[in-house]
């Protein structure tokens, strides 16, 4: 009897934690600043660790490091702008573990972080009430997207864009994509308007269409489960069978994947895991589906 009560009590706790937090402008700005604080730490940390010589030894001329310095300056400006806008409600920077080991892995992660950041602003847009906040968010999203584009094309020699539409990332998946790099945040930081979703890990983050990949995530959600592939404004669903799924056709550049419990528009009702980033690099000879 006691056990049963405990189970019910736990179920009640789980239900409350998973219930969707209200998305208001202040909470979305706090999430935006959480992302900007992370970017700020990522770029300034990478630049203090790697000298111009380190960049050159890795095959990147010194002007590449100079541009990364400009990106670092811009991220510091975004963070300061949002901190001013939020005043006493501004979350402070956390401590981070980015896990890069050399200039190349720093640059690869920079491309992902910029894509996540641009997508997070675009995914928040539909929930923003104030048109002036929406306008500022859109201008920051465009800059983050240019930065991602510069890294992907000029630095990494892949595509400058992913297709006709950028990919919007809803608030909870956006947080799930950065949470893996956050070690600890000050206790005084405000609670963010997100559902914490289990981390999703993939056996291959640059897979080919038609390839089978493994998905690892900690969840006891019952079958059937689906992988939702998000690319621009397109969502494609593939079945997950014993932790494996088949990568769909038609994905170009940077896309995202998350585990969902129904083939409906990925939303807080059907999220099972956080999202992971997947890259389908393409060269200048590729034609894009421009529908
Ligand atoms: C939305 O914006 C209007 C006009 O600025 C304001 O009156 C209202 O309180 C806002 N609603 C929310 C939920 O923030
Ligand atoms: C699932 O949880 C276990 C035990 O805490 C952990 O070792 C593992 O890394 C987790 N898997 C993922 C994909 O996060
Ligand atoms: C996916 O699962 C559904 C429902 O179980 C099934 O009808 C469909 O044939 C499956 N699709 C593939 C490609 O296996
Ligand atoms: C989404 O992409 C898939 C795979 O390329 C395609 O079959 C489908 O028609 C696309 N859906 C939309 C709404 O564009």
Short mmCIF file of C-alpha atoms and ligand atoms in Angstrom, two decimals:
data_model
loop_
_atom_site.label_atom_id
_atom_site.label_comp_id
_atom_site.label_asym_id
_atom_site.label_seq_id
_atom_site.Cartn_x
_atom_site.Cartn_y
_atom_site.Cartn_z
CA UNK A 1 0.00 0.00 0.00
CA UNK A 2 2.79 2.33 0.98
CA UNK A 3 4.61 1.42 -2.22
CA UNK A 4 1.52 2.12 -4.29
CA UNK A 5 1.11 5.55 -2.72
CA UNK A 6 4.75 6.27 -3.35
CA UNK A 7 4.40 5.25 -6.98
CA UNK A 8 1.35 7.48 -7.38
CA UNK A 9 3.15 10.31 -5.65
CA UNK A 10 6.12 9.88 -7.97
CA UNK A 11 3.83 9.74 -10.97
CA UNK A 12 2.27 13.00 -9.81
CA UNK A 13 5.71 14.59 -9.46
CA UNK A 14 6.70 13.40 -12.92
CA UNK A 15 3.46 14.70 -14.39
CA UNK A 16 4.02 18.16 -12.90
CA UNK A 17 7.64 18.38 -14.05
CA UNK A 18 6.70 17.34 -17.56
CA UNK A 19 3.70 19.66 -17.81
CA UNK A 20 4.50 22.45 -20.21
CA UNK A 21 5.82 25.66 -18.67
CA UNK A 22 4.19 28.87 -19.88
CA UNK A 23 6.15 30.52 -22.65
CA UNK A 24 6.20 34.26 -22.12
CA UNK A 25 8.56 36.88 -23.49
CA UNK A 26 10.63 37.14 -20.32
CA UNK A 27 11.22 33.37 -20.14
CA UNK A 28 12.12 33.22 -23.83
CA UNK A 29 14.59 36.09 -23.40
CA UNK A 30 16.09 34.21 -20.43
CA UNK A 31 16.52 31.15 -22.65
CA UNK A 32 18.07 33.37 -25.35
CA UNK A 33 20.54 34.82 -22.83
CA UNK A 34 21.35 31.30 -21.58
CA UNK A 35 22.34 30.42 -25.15
CA UNK A 36 24.26 33.69 -25.67
CA UNK A 37 26.16 33.20 -22.38
CA UNK A 38 27.17 29.74 -23.61
CA UNK A 39 28.28 31.09 -27.01
CA UNK A 40 30.18 33.90 -25.36
CA UNK A 41 32.07 31.42 -23.14
CA UNK A 42 32.62 29.05 -26.06
CA UNK A 43 34.18 31.60 -28.43
CA UNK A 44 36.18 33.56 -25.86
CA UNK A 45 37.40 30.30 -24.29
CA UNK A 46 38.46 28.81 -27.64
CA UNK A 47 40.33 31.96 -28.62
CA UNK A 48 42.18 32.20 -25.35
CA UNK A 49 43.16 28.55 -25.70
CA UNK A 50 44.23 28.55 -29.37
CA UNK A 51 46.74 31.09 -30.68
CA UNK A 52 47.14 32.27 -34.27
CA UNK A 53 49.96 29.71 -34.54
CA UNK A 54 47.64 26.92 -33.40
CA UNK A 55 45.15 27.93 -36.12
CA UNK A 56 47.91 27.99 -38.74
CA UNK A 57 49.26 24.61 -37.63
CA UNK A 58 45.73 23.22 -38.08
CA UNK A 59 45.64 24.61 -41.64
CA UNK A 60 43.65 27.80 -41.00
CA UNK A 61 45.25 31.15 -41.90
CA UNK A 62 45.38 33.88 -39.27
CA UNK A 63 42.43 35.79 -40.77
CA UNK A 64 40.19 32.82 -39.83
CA UNK A 65 41.09 33.37 -36.19
CA UNK A 66 40.48 37.11 -36.71
CA UNK A 67 36.94 36.38 -37.89
CA UNK A 68 36.35 34.10 -34.91
CA UNK A 69 37.46 37.04 -32.76
CA UNK A 70 34.76 39.16 -34.45
CA UNK A 71 32.19 36.43 -33.75
CA UNK A 72 33.30 36.41 -30.10
CA UNK A 73 32.82 40.20 -29.95
CA UNK A 74 29.33 39.88 -31.46
CA UNK A 75 28.27 37.16 -29.02
CA UNK A 76 29.49 39.31 -26.12
CA UNK A 77 27.37 42.16 -27.50
CA UNK A 78 24.28 39.93 -27.82
CA UNK A 79 24.73 38.75 -24.23
CA UNK A 80 25.18 42.31 -22.93
CA UNK A 81 22.10 43.48 -24.85
CA UNK A 82 19.89 40.74 -23.41
CA UNK A 83 21.36 41.23 -19.91
CA UNK A 84 20.38 44.91 -20.07
CA UNK A 85 16.91 44.05 -21.35
CA UNK A 86 16.33 41.56 -18.52
CA UNK A 87 17.92 43.55 -15.69
CA UNK A 88 17.57 41.67 -12.39
CA UNK A 89 15.87 38.77 -14.18
CA UNK A 90 18.96 38.01 -16.28
CA UNK A 91 20.45 34.51 -15.81
CA UNK A 92 24.20 34.47 -15.12
CA UNK A 93 26.75 32.50 -17.10
CA UNK A 94 27.18 28.83 -16.14
CA UNK A 95 30.28 26.63 -16.22
CA UNK A 96 30.67 24.61 -19.38
CA UNK A 97 32.38 21.54 -20.74
CA UNK A 98 32.57 21.77 -24.51
CA UNK A 99 34.90 18.82 -24.95
CA UNK A 100 36.84 20.15 -27.96
CA UNK A 101 40.47 19.13 -28.04
CA UNK A 102 42.00 20.99 -30.95
CA UNK A 103 41.31 23.80 -33.43
CA UNK A 104 39.42 21.48 -35.81
CA UNK A 105 37.03 20.15 -33.18
CA UNK A 106 36.54 23.72 -31.89
CA UNK A 107 35.54 24.85 -35.42
CA UNK A 108 33.22 21.88 -35.94
CA UNK A 109 31.46 22.60 -32.67
CA UNK A 110 31.30 26.32 -33.53
CA UNK A 111 29.32 25.44 -36.68
CA UNK A 112 26.85 23.42 -34.60
CA UNK A 113 26.49 26.01 -31.84
CA UNK A 114 25.79 28.79 -34.37
CA UNK A 115 23.17 26.66 -36.15
CA UNK A 116 21.49 25.80 -32.84
CA UNK A 117 21.48 29.45 -31.79
CA UNK A 118 19.95 30.72 -35.06
CA UNK A 119 17.31 27.97 -34.92
CA UNK A 120 16.48 28.67 -31.27
CA UNK A 121 15.57 32.31 -32.05
CA UNK A 122 13.47 31.18 -35.03
CA UNK A 123 11.70 28.53 -32.96
CA UNK A 124 10.93 31.03 -30.18
CA UNK A 125 9.48 33.53 -32.68
CA UNK A 126 6.03 31.95 -32.84
CA UNK A 127 5.64 32.34 -29.05
CA UNK A 128 6.80 35.98 -28.75
CA UNK A 129 4.12 38.47 -27.87
CA UNK A 130 5.89 41.81 -28.21
CA UNK A 131 6.59 42.83 -31.81
CA UNK A 132 9.69 44.78 -30.79
CA UNK A 133 11.12 41.71 -29.00
CA UNK A 134 10.28 39.65 -32.08
CA UNK A 135 12.06 42.16 -34.27
CA UNK A 136 15.24 42.12 -32.16
CA UNK A 137 15.16 38.31 -32.02
CA UNK A 138 14.90 38.13 -35.82
CA UNK A 139 17.87 40.45 -36.30
CA UNK A 140 19.99 38.35 -33.92
CA UNK A 141 18.86 35.12 -35.64
CA UNK A 142 19.99 36.51 -39.00
CA UNK A 143 23.44 37.33 -37.63
CA UNK A 144 23.84 33.90 -36.01
CA UNK A 145 22.82 32.34 -39.30
CA UNK A 146 25.42 34.38 -41.26
CA UNK A 147 28.05 33.26 -38.76
CA UNK A 148 27.02 29.61 -39.17
CA UNK A 149 27.15 30.12 -42.93
CA UNK A 150 30.64 31.62 -42.86
CA UNK A 151 31.96 28.72 -40.76
CA UNK A 152 30.28 26.03 -42.88
CA UNK A 153 31.26 27.44 -46.26
CA UNK A 154 34.37 29.63 -46.05
CA UNK A 155 36.10 27.75 -43.26
CA UNK A 156 34.87 24.16 -43.72
CA UNK A 157 34.34 24.40 -47.54
CA UNK A 158 30.82 22.98 -47.37
CA UNK A 159 27.44 24.57 -48.09
CA UNK A 160 26.61 28.16 -47.06
CA UNK A 161 22.90 27.38 -46.58
CA UNK A 162 20.78 24.32 -45.86
CA UNK A 163 17.86 24.96 -48.23
CA UNK A 164 15.15 27.52 -48.89
CA UNK A 165 14.13 27.74 -45.22
CA UNK A 166 16.12 27.91 -41.99
CA UNK A 167 15.16 25.34 -39.35
CA UNK A 168 13.21 26.66 -36.34
CA UNK A 169 13.99 24.82 -33.08
CA UNK A 170 11.30 24.94 -30.35
CA UNK A 171 12.47 26.08 -26.89
CA UNK A 172 12.75 22.67 -25.14
CA UNK A 173 14.68 20.95 -27.97
CA UNK A 174 16.87 24.07 -28.25
CA UNK A 175 17.73 23.76 -24.57
CA UNK A 176 18.34 20.00 -24.97
CA UNK A 177 20.90 20.77 -27.68
CA UNK A 178 22.96 23.08 -25.43
CA UNK A 179 22.34 21.36 -22.09
CA UNK A 180 24.96 18.70 -22.86
CA UNK A 181 27.66 21.42 -22.70
CA UNK A 182 26.50 22.95 -19.40
CA UNK A 183 28.21 21.60 -16.25
CA UNK A 184 26.55 23.77 -13.59
CA UNK A 185 24.60 27.04 -13.33
CA UNK A 186 24.29 29.42 -10.36
CA UNK A 187 21.38 28.40 -8.10
CA UNK A 188 20.06 31.93 -8.35
CA UNK A 189 19.40 31.56 -12.09
CA UNK A 190 15.71 31.62 -13.03
CA UNK A 191 13.97 28.40 -14.11
CA UNK A 192 13.79 28.37 -17.90
CA UNK A 193 10.46 27.79 -19.70
CA UNK A 194 11.51 24.38 -20.99
CA UNK A 195 10.77 20.72 -20.37
CA UNK A 196 14.06 18.93 -19.70
CA UNK A 197 14.34 16.20 -22.32
CA UNK A 198 16.72 13.22 -22.22
CA UNK A 199 19.86 13.67 -24.30
CA UNK A 200 19.75 11.98 -27.70
CA UNK A 201 22.94 10.39 -29.01
CA UNK A 202 23.38 9.04 -32.54
CA UNK A 203 25.75 6.40 -33.87
CA UNK A 204 26.54 8.71 -36.81
CA UNK A 205 26.00 12.48 -37.03
CA UNK A 206 26.92 12.73 -40.73
CA UNK A 207 24.90 9.79 -42.07
CA UNK A 208 23.72 9.12 -45.62
CA UNK A 209 20.11 8.82 -46.78
CA UNK A 210 18.95 5.21 -46.47
CA UNK A 211 21.55 4.36 -43.83
CA UNK A 212 20.44 2.70 -40.59
CA UNK A 213 21.61 4.47 -37.43
CA UNK A 214 21.27 3.78 -33.71
CA UNK A 215 19.57 6.26 -31.40
CA UNK A 216 20.37 6.25 -27.67
CA UNK A 217 18.20 8.09 -25.20
CA UNK A 218 17.07 7.39 -21.65
CA UNK A 219 13.32 7.06 -21.67
CA UNK A 220 10.78 4.42 -20.77
CA UNK A 221 8.23 5.79 -23.26
CA UNK A 222 6.26 2.90 -24.83
CA UNK A 223 6.44 1.98 -28.51
CA UNK A 224 5.73 2.99 -31.17
CA UNK A 225 8.33 5.73 -31.28
CA UNK A 226 9.41 7.73 -34.30
CA UNK A 227 12.38 9.81 -35.32
CA UNK A 228 11.24 13.27 -36.39
CA UNK A 229 13.71 14.78 -38.91
CA UNK A 230 13.40 18.55 -38.95
CA UNK A 231 14.80 20.46 -41.89
CA UNK A 232 13.60 23.96 -42.73
CA UNK A 233 9.80 23.82 -42.50
CA UNK A 234 9.71 20.14 -43.42
CA UNK A 235 9.20 17.33 -40.93
CA UNK A 236 9.81 13.72 -41.95
CA UNK A 237 9.08 10.76 -39.66
CA UNK A 238 10.79 7.38 -39.65
CA UNK A 239 9.91 4.36 -37.51
CA UNK A 240 12.23 3.40 -34.66
CA UNK A 241 12.60 -0.38 -34.27
CA UNK A 242 14.81 -1.72 -31.47
CA UNK A 243 16.63 1.59 -31.23
CA UNK A 244 17.36 1.86 -34.94
CA UNK A 245 15.92 3.96 -37.73
CA UNK A 246 16.56 4.62 -41.42
CA UNK A 247 17.77 8.07 -42.42
CA UNK A 248 15.25 9.64 -44.85
CA UNK A 249 16.06 11.10 -48.27
CA UNK A 250 15.96 14.79 -49.06
CA UNK A 251 17.94 16.23 -46.13
CA UNK A 252 20.60 18.80 -47.09
CA UNK A 253 23.10 20.64 -44.93
CA UNK A 254 22.31 20.91 -41.24
CA UNK A 255 19.16 19.18 -39.94
CA UNK A 256 17.90 18.02 -36.56
CA UNK A 257 16.41 14.78 -35.28
CA UNK A 258 14.40 14.02 -32.14
CA UNK A 259 12.40 11.06 -30.85
CA UNK A 260 8.63 11.58 -30.69
CA UNK A 261 5.67 9.45 -29.65
CA UNK A 262 3.43 10.38 -32.61
CA UNK A 263 3.81 11.50 -36.19
CA UNK A 264 2.42 14.93 -35.34
CA UNK A 265 4.21 18.26 -35.53
CA UNK A 266 6.96 17.93 -32.86
CA UNK A 267 5.60 19.74 -29.86
CA UNK A 268 5.72 19.49 -26.14
CA UNK A 269 2.99 16.84 -26.15
CA UNK A 270 4.96 14.28 -28.13
CA UNK A 271 8.63 14.93 -27.32
CA UNK A 272 10.35 11.80 -25.97
CA UNK A 273 13.99 12.84 -26.30
CA UNK A 274 15.93 16.00 -26.87
CA UNK A 275 17.20 16.75 -30.35
CA UNK A 276 20.52 15.96 -31.99
CA UNK A 277 22.18 17.75 -34.89
CA UNK A 278 22.90 15.90 -38.15
CA UNK A 279 24.93 17.18 -41.10
CA UNK A 280 24.50 16.32 -44.78
CA UNK A 281 27.25 18.40 -46.42
CA UNK A 282 26.81 19.20 -50.14
CA UNK A 283 28.98 20.85 -52.76
CA UNK A 284 28.17 23.50 -55.37
CA UNK A 285 27.05 20.91 -57.93
CA UNK A 286 24.03 19.84 -55.87
CA UNK A 287 20.54 21.03 -56.87
CA UNK A 288 18.21 21.84 -54.02
CA UNK A 289 14.54 21.11 -53.66
CA UNK A 290 13.33 24.73 -53.64
CA UNK A 291 9.61 24.10 -53.20
C1 LIG B 1 1.22 40.96 -24.95
O1 LIG B 1 1.46 42.30 -25.39
C2 LIG B 1 0.42 43.20 -25.04
C3 LIG B 1 0.72 44.53 -25.71
O2 LIG B 1 2.05 44.92 -25.48
C4 LIG B 1 0.34 43.29 -23.51
O3 LIG B 1 -0.71 44.15 -23.15
C5 LIG B 1 0.07 41.90 -22.94
O4 LIG B 1 0.11 41.93 -21.54
C6 LIG B 1 1.13 40.92 -23.44
N1 LIG B 1 0.76 39.56 -23.01
C7 LIG B 1 1.64 38.71 -22.49
C8 LIG B 1 1.15 37.36 -22.16
O5 LIG B 1 2.80 39.01 -22.30
C1 LIG B 2 21.51 6.85 -19.88
O1 LIG B 2 21.76 6.75 -18.49
C2 LIG B 2 22.94 6.02 -18.17
C3 LIG B 2 23.01 5.85 -16.67
O2 LIG B 2 22.82 7.09 -16.03
C4 LIG B 2 24.16 6.77 -18.73
O3 LIG B 2 25.34 6.06 -18.45
C5 LIG B 2 24.00 6.91 -20.24
O4 LIG B 2 25.05 7.68 -20.77
C6 LIG B 2 22.68 7.57 -20.58
N1 LIG B 2 22.49 7.56 -22.02
C7 LIG B 2 22.28 8.68 -22.73
C8 LIG B 2 22.08 8.49 -24.19
O5 LIG B 2 22.26 9.78 -22.24
C1 LIG B 3 6.12 2.32 -39.79
O1 LIG B 3 5.23 1.88 -38.80
C2 LIG B 3 3.86 1.90 -39.22
C3 LIG B 3 3.00 1.59 -38.01
O2 LIG B 3 3.54 0.53 -37.27
C4 LIG B 3 3.70 0.92 -40.37
O3 LIG B 3 2.35 0.94 -40.82
C5 LIG B 3 4.63 1.33 -41.51
O4 LIG B 3 4.57 0.36 -42.56
C6 LIG B 3 6.06 1.44 -41.02
N1 LIG B 3 6.88 2.01 -42.09
C7 LIG B 3 8.03 1.48 -42.46
C8 LIG B 3 8.75 2.18 -43.56
O5 LIG B 3 8.52 0.48 -41.93
C1 LIG B 4 9.66 16.63 -46.72
O1 LIG B 4 10.76 15.91 -47.22
C2 LIG B 4 10.44 14.61 -47.70
C3 LIG B 4 11.75 13.94 -48.07
O2 LIG B 4 12.43 14.71 -49.00
C4 LIG B 4 9.48 14.75 -48.89
O3 LIG B 4 9.12 13.46 -49.32
C5 LIG B 4 8.25 15.50 -48.41
O4 LIG B 4 7.39 15.73 -49.50
C6 LIG B 4 8.63 16.83 -47.80
N1 LIG B 4 7.45 17.43 -47.22
C7 LIG B 4 7.17 18.72 -47.37
C8 LIG B 4 5.93 19.19 -46.68
O5 LIG B 4 7.85 19.48 -48.04
#
